[in-house]
XYZ file of C-alpha atoms in Angstrom:
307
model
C 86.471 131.260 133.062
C 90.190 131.007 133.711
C 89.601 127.249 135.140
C 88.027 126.362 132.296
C 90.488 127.337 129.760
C 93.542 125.884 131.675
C 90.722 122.384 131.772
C 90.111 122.724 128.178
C 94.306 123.264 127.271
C 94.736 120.038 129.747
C 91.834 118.188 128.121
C 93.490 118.490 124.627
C 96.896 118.051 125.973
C 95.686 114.913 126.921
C 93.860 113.956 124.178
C 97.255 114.352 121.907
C 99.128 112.257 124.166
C 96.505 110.084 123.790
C 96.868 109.677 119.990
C 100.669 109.558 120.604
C 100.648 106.809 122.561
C 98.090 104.598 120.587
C 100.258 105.286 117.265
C 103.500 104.336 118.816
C 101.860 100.852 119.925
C 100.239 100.621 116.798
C 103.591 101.338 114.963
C 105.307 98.652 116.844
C 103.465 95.734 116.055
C 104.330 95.656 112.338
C 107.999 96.903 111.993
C 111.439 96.293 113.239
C 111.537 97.520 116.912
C 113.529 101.136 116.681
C 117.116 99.344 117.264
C 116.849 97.008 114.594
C 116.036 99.731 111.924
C 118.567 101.537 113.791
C 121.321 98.676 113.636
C 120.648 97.773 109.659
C 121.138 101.461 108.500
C 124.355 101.993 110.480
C 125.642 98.816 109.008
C 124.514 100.186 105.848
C 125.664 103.505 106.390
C 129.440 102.673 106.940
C 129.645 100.406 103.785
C 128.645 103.283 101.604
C 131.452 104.273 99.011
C 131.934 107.800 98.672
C 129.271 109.051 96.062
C 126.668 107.114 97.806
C 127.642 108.589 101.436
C 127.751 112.076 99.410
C 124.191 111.457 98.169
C 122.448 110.369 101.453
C 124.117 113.599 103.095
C 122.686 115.809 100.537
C 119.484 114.012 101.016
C 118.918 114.281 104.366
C 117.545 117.096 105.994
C 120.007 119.378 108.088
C 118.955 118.206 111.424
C 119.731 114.882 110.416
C 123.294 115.440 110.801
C 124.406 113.531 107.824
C 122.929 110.084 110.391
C 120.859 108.194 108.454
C 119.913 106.111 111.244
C 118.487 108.445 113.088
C 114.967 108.607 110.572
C 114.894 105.005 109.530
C 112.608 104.820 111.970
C 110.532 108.114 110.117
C 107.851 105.412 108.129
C 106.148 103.898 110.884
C 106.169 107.059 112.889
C 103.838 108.909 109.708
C 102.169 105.526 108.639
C 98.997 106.470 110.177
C 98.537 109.958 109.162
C 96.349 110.751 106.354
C 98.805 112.395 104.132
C 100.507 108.789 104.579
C 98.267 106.426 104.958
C 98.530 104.497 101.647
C 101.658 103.155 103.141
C 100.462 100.872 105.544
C 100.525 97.947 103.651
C 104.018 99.037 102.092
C 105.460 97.314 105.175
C 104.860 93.534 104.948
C 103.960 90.463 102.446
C 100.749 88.566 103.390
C 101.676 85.263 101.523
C 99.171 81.816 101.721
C 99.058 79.376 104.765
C 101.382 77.367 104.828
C 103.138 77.669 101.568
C 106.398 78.333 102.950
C 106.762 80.748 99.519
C 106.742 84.212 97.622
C 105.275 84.709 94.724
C 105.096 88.542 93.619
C 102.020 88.383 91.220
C 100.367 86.088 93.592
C 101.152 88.363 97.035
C 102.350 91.578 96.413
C 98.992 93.490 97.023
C 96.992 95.662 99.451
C 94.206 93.964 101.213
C 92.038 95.842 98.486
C 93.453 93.510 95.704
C 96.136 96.981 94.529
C 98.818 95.242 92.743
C 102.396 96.307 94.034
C 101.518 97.540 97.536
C 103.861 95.267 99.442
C 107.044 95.683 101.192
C 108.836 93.947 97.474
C 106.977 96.730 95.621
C 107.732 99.457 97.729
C 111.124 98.771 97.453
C 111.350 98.287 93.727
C 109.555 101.913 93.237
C 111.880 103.499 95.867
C 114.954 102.230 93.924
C 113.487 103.509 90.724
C 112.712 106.894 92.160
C 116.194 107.344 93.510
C 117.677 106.500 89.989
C 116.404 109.882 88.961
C 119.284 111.644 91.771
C 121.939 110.168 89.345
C 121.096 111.954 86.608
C 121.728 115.357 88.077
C 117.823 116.629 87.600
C 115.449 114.927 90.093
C 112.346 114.385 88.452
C 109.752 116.402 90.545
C 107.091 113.901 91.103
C 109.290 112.479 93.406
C 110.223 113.592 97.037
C 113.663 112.036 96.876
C 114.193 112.393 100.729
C 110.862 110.605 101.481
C 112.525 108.105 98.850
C 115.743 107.247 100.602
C 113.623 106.649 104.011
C 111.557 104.758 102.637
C 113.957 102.707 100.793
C 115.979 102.261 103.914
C 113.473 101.683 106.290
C 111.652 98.674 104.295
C 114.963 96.592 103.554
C 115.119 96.573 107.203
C 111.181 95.396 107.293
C 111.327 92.702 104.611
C 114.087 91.128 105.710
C 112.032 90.685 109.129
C 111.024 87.403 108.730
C 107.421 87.846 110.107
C 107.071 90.822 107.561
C 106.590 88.128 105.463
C 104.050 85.813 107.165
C 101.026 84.484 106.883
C 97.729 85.948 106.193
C 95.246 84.529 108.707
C 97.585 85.139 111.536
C 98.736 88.554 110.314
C 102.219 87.426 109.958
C 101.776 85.979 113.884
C 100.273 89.458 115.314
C 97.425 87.242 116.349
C 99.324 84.835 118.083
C 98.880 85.853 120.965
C 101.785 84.053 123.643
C 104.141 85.209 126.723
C 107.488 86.146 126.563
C 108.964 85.220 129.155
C 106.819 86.610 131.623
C 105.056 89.279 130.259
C 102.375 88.920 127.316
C 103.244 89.242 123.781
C 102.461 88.090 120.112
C 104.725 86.131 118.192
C 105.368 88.749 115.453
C 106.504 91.140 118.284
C 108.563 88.553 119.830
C 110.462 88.992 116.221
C 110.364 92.836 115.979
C 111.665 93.708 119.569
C 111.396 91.171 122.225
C 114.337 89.058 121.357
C 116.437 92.087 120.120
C 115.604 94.074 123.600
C 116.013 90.833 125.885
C 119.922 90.332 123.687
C 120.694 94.004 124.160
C 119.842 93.427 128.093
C 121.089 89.935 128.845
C 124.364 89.807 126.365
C 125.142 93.888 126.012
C 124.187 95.644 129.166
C 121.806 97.224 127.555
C 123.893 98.985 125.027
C 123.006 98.735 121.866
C 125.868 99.801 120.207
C 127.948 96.932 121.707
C 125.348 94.676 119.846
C 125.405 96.540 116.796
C 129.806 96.423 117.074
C 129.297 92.140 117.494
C 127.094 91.761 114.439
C 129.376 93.589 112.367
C 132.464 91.510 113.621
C 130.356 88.363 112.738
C 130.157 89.265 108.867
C 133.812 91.074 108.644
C 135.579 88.557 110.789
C 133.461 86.135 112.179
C 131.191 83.207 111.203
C 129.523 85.044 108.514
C 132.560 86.752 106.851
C 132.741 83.890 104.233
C 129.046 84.436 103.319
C 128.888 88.280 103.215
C 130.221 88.429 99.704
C 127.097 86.817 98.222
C 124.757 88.395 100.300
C 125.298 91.533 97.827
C 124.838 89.604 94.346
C 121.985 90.714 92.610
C 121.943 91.358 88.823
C 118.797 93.302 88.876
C 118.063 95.831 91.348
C 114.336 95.478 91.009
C 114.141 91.727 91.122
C 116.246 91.393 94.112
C 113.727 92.172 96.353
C 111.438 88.761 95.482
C 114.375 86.901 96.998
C 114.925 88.503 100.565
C 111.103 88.225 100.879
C 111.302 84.211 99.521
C 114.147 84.127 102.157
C 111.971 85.752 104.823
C 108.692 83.231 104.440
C 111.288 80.426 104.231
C 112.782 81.435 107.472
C 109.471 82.530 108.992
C 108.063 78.727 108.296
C 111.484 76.980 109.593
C 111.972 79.542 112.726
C 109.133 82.057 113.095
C 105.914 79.446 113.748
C 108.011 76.389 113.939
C 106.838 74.482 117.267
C 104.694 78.014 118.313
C 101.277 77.132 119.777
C 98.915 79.972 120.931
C 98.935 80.992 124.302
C 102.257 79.036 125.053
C 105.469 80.850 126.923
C 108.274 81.760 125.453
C 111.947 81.719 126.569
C 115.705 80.142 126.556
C 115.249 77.333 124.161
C 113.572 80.248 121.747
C 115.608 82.976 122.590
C 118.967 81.195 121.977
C 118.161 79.823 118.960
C 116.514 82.490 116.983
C 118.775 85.628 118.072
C 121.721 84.151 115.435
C 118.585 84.191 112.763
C 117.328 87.612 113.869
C 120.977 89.221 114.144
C 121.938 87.772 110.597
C 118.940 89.305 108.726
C 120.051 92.685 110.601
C 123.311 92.199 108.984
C 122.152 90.891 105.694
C 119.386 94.315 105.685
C 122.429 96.675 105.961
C 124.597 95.001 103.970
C 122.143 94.980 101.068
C 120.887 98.799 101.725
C 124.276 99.841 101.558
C 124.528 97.717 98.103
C 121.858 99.556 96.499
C 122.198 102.598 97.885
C 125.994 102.438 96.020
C 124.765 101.297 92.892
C 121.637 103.354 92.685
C 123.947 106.628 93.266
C 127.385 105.184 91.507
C 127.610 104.773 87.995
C 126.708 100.743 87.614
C 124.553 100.718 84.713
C 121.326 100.642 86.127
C 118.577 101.507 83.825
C 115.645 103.200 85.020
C 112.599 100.984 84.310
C 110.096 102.268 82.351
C 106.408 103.159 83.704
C 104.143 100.334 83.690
């Protein structure tokens, strides 16, 4: 009887592992790999003014050690359970073949037709939810630490420019390719394969050196005259139409540009799409840490009313 309890126990064991495993490479076919969500809310994190750094401390549960970047991650890890499942679609635009362009009445939907469920909508409702910390009384329909996450986590995702791809190719999941020498799909050759192969070839493997030389490039370096602008945005809730018309522009011009199914891979696309890839890193961190200072400042931001 013993020996088949401790069978049973291992049979279950198993079976959870199982469920782990097929989640986590589930999870990573639609999202920044773990470093990039990583990289955009540090960058975001240490361009927070005071009241903003104040919130997101107060926010975040104790274990979290006032890091930030250590649950941006937290939305594709609970994007399959039931309790979550309705976000699924929260994390990418399906937009027309071969438009090249975003159009929020026209693509902002589930793949049930639900208006708003897109990585632009989830972003606008997150923002409006986290107006309510401001006012001192959080309105209780609202977890406002599922809020922030999800905020954070989906300015890194739509500014992914595969997030917003095309429909019949699943923003290139389907494209199925080689990465060198190992098979892949051409939206995961966005998500992690060129960020893992920089980190190894360029950083030793050390992310944080990476992270360190995208934030010299917008302080100091080739991007410091742009960063300025990449923070402008008179309205917090249409904001988010332009980094996804930004995404599907960059998507068409780098993303499926000269891709072919089944083809491999390597230098010639490596070195000229890890400037694009970094630069929306910076441009997801910089913006985060734009809203995140206006939403918990004082900057005049009305909260919208219900629709």
């Amino acid at each position: 009887m013993d020996k088949i309890r401790g069978f049973l126990r291992l049979f279950w064991q198993l079976q959870v592992l199982l469920v782990g495993l097929i989640l986590i490479s589930a999870t990573c076919a639609w999202s920044w790999s773990k470093e990039g969500h990583v990289m955009t809310c540090r960058i975001a994190q240490a361009l927070l003014n005071p009241e903003a750094l104040e919130a997101v401390h107060n926010l975040l549960p104790e274990y979290a050690e006032g890091d930030l970047s250590s649950l941006c991650t937290w939305p594709d890890q609970i994007r399959h359970w039931y309790k979550y499942r309705w976000t699924s679609s929260l994390h990418f635009i399906d937009t027309p073949d071969g438009l090249c362009t975003f159009d929020y009445s026209r693509d902002c939907h589930d793949p049930h037709g639900s208006k708003d469920m897109c990585v632009a909508g989830a972003i606008r409702n997150f923002t409006s939810q986290l107006l309510h910390y401001r006012g001192g009384s959080s309105d209780r329909r609202y977890n406002l630490t599922e809020s922030l996450l999800f905020l954070s986590h989906f300015m890194g995702d739509i500014h992914q420019p595969l997030h917003v791809g095309f429909t019949s190719d699943e923003g290139g999941n389907t494209i199925s390719l080689r990465w060198f020498r190992h098979k892949s799909n051409l939206q995961h050759v966005w998500d992690r394969e060129v960020i893992l192969t920089a980190a190894a070839e360029l950083y030793g493997k050390d992310m944080n050196l990476f992270q360190e030389d995208i934030q010299r490039n917008f302080t100091s370096g080739i991007w410091s005259d742009d960063m300025s602008s990449w923070g402008d945005c008179d309205d917090l809730f249409s904001c988010p139409n332009k980094y996804a018309a930004e995404s599907i522009s960059l998507a068409c011009k780098w993303g499926y540009k000269g891709v072919t199914s089944g083809e491999t891979l390597a230098d010639d696309y490596f070195n000229s799409r890890l400037p694009i890839i970094a630069k929306r890193i910076a441009q997801g961190g910089v913006r985060l840490s734009m809203i995140l200072n206006r939403v918990f400042g004082e900057h005049n931001q009305a909260i919208p009313a219900p629709t």
